[in-house]
Short mmCIF file of C-alpha atoms in Angstrom, two decimals:
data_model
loop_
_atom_site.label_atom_id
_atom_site.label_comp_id
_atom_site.label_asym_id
_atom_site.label_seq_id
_atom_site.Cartn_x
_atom_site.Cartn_y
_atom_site.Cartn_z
CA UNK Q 6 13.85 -73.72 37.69
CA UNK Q 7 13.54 -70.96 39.87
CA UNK Q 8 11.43 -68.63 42.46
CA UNK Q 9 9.73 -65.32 41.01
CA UNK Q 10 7.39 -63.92 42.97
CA UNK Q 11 6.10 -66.82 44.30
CA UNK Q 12 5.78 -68.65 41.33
CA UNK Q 13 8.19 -71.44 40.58
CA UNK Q 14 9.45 -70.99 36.37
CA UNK Q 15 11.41 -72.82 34.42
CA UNK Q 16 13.62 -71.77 31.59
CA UNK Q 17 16.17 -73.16 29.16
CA UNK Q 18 19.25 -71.34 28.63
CA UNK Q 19 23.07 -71.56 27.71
CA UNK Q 20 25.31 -70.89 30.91
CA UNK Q 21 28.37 -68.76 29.33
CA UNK Q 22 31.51 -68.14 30.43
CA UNK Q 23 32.20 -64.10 29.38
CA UNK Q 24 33.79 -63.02 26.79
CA UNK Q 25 36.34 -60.02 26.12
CA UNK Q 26 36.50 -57.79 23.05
CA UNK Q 27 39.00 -55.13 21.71
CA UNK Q 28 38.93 -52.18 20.29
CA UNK Q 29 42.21 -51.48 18.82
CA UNK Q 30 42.81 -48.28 17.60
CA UNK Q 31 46.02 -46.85 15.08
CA UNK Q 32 46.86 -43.15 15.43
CA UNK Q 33 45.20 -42.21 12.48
CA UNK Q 34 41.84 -43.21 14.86
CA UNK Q 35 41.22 -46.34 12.63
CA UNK Q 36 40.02 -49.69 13.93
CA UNK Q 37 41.67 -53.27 13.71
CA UNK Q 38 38.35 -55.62 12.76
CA UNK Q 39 38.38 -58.80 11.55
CA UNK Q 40 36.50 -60.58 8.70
CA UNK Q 41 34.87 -64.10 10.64
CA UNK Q 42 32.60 -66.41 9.36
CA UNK Q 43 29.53 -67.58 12.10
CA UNK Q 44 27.38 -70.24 10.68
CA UNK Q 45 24.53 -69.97 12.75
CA UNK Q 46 23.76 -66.94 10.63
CA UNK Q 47 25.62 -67.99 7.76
CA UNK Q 48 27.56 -64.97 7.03
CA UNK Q 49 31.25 -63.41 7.59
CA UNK Q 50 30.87 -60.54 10.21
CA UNK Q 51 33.51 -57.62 10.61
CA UNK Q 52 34.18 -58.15 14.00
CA UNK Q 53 36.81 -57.11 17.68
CA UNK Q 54 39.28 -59.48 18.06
CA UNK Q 55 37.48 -61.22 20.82
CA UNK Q 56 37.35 -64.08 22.84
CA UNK Q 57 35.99 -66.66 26.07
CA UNK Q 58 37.25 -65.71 29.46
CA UNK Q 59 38.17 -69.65 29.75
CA UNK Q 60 41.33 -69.55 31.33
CA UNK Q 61 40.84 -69.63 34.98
CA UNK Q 62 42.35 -66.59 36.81
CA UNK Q 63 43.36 -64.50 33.80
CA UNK Q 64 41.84 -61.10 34.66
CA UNK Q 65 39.68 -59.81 31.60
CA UNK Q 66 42.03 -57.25 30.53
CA UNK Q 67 44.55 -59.95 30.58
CA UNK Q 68 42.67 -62.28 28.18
CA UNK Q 69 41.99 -59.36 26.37
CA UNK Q 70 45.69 -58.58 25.43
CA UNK Q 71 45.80 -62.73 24.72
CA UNK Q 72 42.94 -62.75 22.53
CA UNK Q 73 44.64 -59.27 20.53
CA UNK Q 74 47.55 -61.26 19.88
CA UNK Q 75 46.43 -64.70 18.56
CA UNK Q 76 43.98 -63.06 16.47
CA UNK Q 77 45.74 -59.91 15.14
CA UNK Q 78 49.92 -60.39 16.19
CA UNK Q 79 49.55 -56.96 17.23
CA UNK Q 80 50.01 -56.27 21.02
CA UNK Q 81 48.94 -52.43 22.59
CA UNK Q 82 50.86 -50.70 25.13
CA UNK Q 83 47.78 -48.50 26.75
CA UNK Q 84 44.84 -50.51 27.51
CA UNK Q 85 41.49 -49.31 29.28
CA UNK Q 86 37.84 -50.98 29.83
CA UNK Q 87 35.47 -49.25 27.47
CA UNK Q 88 31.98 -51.04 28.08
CA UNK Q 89 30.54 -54.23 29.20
CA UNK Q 90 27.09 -55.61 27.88
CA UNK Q 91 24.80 -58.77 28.34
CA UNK Q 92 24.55 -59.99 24.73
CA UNK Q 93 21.80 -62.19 24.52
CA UNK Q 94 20.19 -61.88 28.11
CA UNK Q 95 17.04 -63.87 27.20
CA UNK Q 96 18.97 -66.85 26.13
CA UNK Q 97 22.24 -67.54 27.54
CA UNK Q 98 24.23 -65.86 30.52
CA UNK Q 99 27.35 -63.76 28.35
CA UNK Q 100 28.71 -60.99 29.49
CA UNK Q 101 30.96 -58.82 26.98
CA UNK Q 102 33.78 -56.30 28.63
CA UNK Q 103 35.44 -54.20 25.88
CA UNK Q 104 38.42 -53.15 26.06
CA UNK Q 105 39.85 -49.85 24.54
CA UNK Q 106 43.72 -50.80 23.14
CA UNK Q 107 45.85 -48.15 21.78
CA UNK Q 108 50.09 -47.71 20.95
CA UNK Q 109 50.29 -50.58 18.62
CA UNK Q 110 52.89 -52.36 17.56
CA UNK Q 111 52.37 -55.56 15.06
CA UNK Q 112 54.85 -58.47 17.35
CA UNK Q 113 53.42 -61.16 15.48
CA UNK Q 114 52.82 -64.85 17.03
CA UNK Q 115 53.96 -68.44 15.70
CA UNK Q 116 50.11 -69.67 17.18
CA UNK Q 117 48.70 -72.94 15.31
CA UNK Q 118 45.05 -71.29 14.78
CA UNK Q 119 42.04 -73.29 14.10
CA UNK Q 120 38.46 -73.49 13.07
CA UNK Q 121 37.01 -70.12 11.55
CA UNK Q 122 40.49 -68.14 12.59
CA UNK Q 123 42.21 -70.00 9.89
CA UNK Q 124 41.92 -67.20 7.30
CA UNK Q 125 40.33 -64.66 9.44
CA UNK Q 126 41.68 -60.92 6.86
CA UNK Q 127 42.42 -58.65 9.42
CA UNK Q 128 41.46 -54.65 8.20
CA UNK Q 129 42.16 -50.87 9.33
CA UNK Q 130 38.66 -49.07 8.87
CA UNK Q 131 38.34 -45.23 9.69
CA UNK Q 132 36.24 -45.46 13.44
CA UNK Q 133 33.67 -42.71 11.05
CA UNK Q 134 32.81 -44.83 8.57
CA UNK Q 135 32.68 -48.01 10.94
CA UNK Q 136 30.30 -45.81 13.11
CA UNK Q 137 28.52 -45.51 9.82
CA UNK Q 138 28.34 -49.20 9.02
CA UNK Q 139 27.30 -49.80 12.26
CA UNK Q 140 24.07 -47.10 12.28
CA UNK Q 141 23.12 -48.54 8.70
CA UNK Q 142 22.64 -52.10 9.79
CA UNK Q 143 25.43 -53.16 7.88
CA UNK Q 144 27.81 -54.23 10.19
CA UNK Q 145 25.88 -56.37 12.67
CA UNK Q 146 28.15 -58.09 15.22
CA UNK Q 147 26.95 -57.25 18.48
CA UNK Q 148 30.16 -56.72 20.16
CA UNK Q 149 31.81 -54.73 17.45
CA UNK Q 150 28.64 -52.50 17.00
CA UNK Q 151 28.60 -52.27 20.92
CA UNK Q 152 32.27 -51.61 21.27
CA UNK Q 153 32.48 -48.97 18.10
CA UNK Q 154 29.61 -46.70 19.25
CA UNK Q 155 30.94 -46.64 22.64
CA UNK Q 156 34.48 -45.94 21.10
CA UNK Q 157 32.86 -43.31 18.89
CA UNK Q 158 31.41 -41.72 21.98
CA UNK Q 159 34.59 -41.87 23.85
CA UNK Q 160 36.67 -40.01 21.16
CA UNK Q 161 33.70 -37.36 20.15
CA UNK Q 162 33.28 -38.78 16.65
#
């Protein structure tokens, strides 16, 4: 319940942590996405490695470089904030700061995953044709569309 304009409203809605979200580009200007399955819409998305900002007082770029790691084993040795968005403002309270991670190098972790990062296929994808995905519907997680076109702005593609 609250005040606006005089009027007392109430509203449901899921209070949210934040989230962080990577994109990890190669030299070659290709993207690290992974394949993850999300059964409220009952499909696998290519999606960022992502993740909650649920550790309290890791910075976001820190939980960032975490989330890189477990997901991916790669770690990045220039890192910069690319975006941040509200994803679903109408229903829950997430905020999404992507992060921009280039110099790779695959390190690798001994992490006991769980849940849908079991079998998560990890996959290089030219930024162009994920740009392309992206502006033909096809690709429809919100942070990795988010995060590529800003990407694709960034670099001039």
């Amino acid at each position: 319940s609250f005040d606006y304009n005089g009027t007392q409203l109430v509203r449901e809605f899921v209070v949210h942590p934040g989230a962080v979200a990577v994109v990890a580009l190669n030299e070659a200007n290709e993207i690290l996405l992974i394949n993850q399955y999300r059964h409220p819409v009952r499909e696998y998305l290519w999606e960022l490695p992502a993740g909650l900002l649920d550790i309290p007082g890791e910075s976001k770029v820190e939980a960032a470089k975490r989330e890189l790691l477990e997901e991916t084993g790669f770690i990045a040795q220039d890192w910069a904030e690319l975006i941040e968005f509200h994803t679903t403002p109408g229903g829950n309270s997430e905020t999404i700061a992507i992060f921009l991670a280039r110099n790779l190098r695959h390190q690798g972790h001994d992490l006991e995953l769980e849940g849908e990062e079991v079998d998560m296929p990890i996959s290089w994808i030219p930024l162009s044709e994920a740009l392309a995905s992206v502006l033909s519907s096809d690709m429809r997680s919100p942070s990795a569309a988010v995060g590529i076109m800003a990407a694709a702005h960034k670099l001039g593609i």
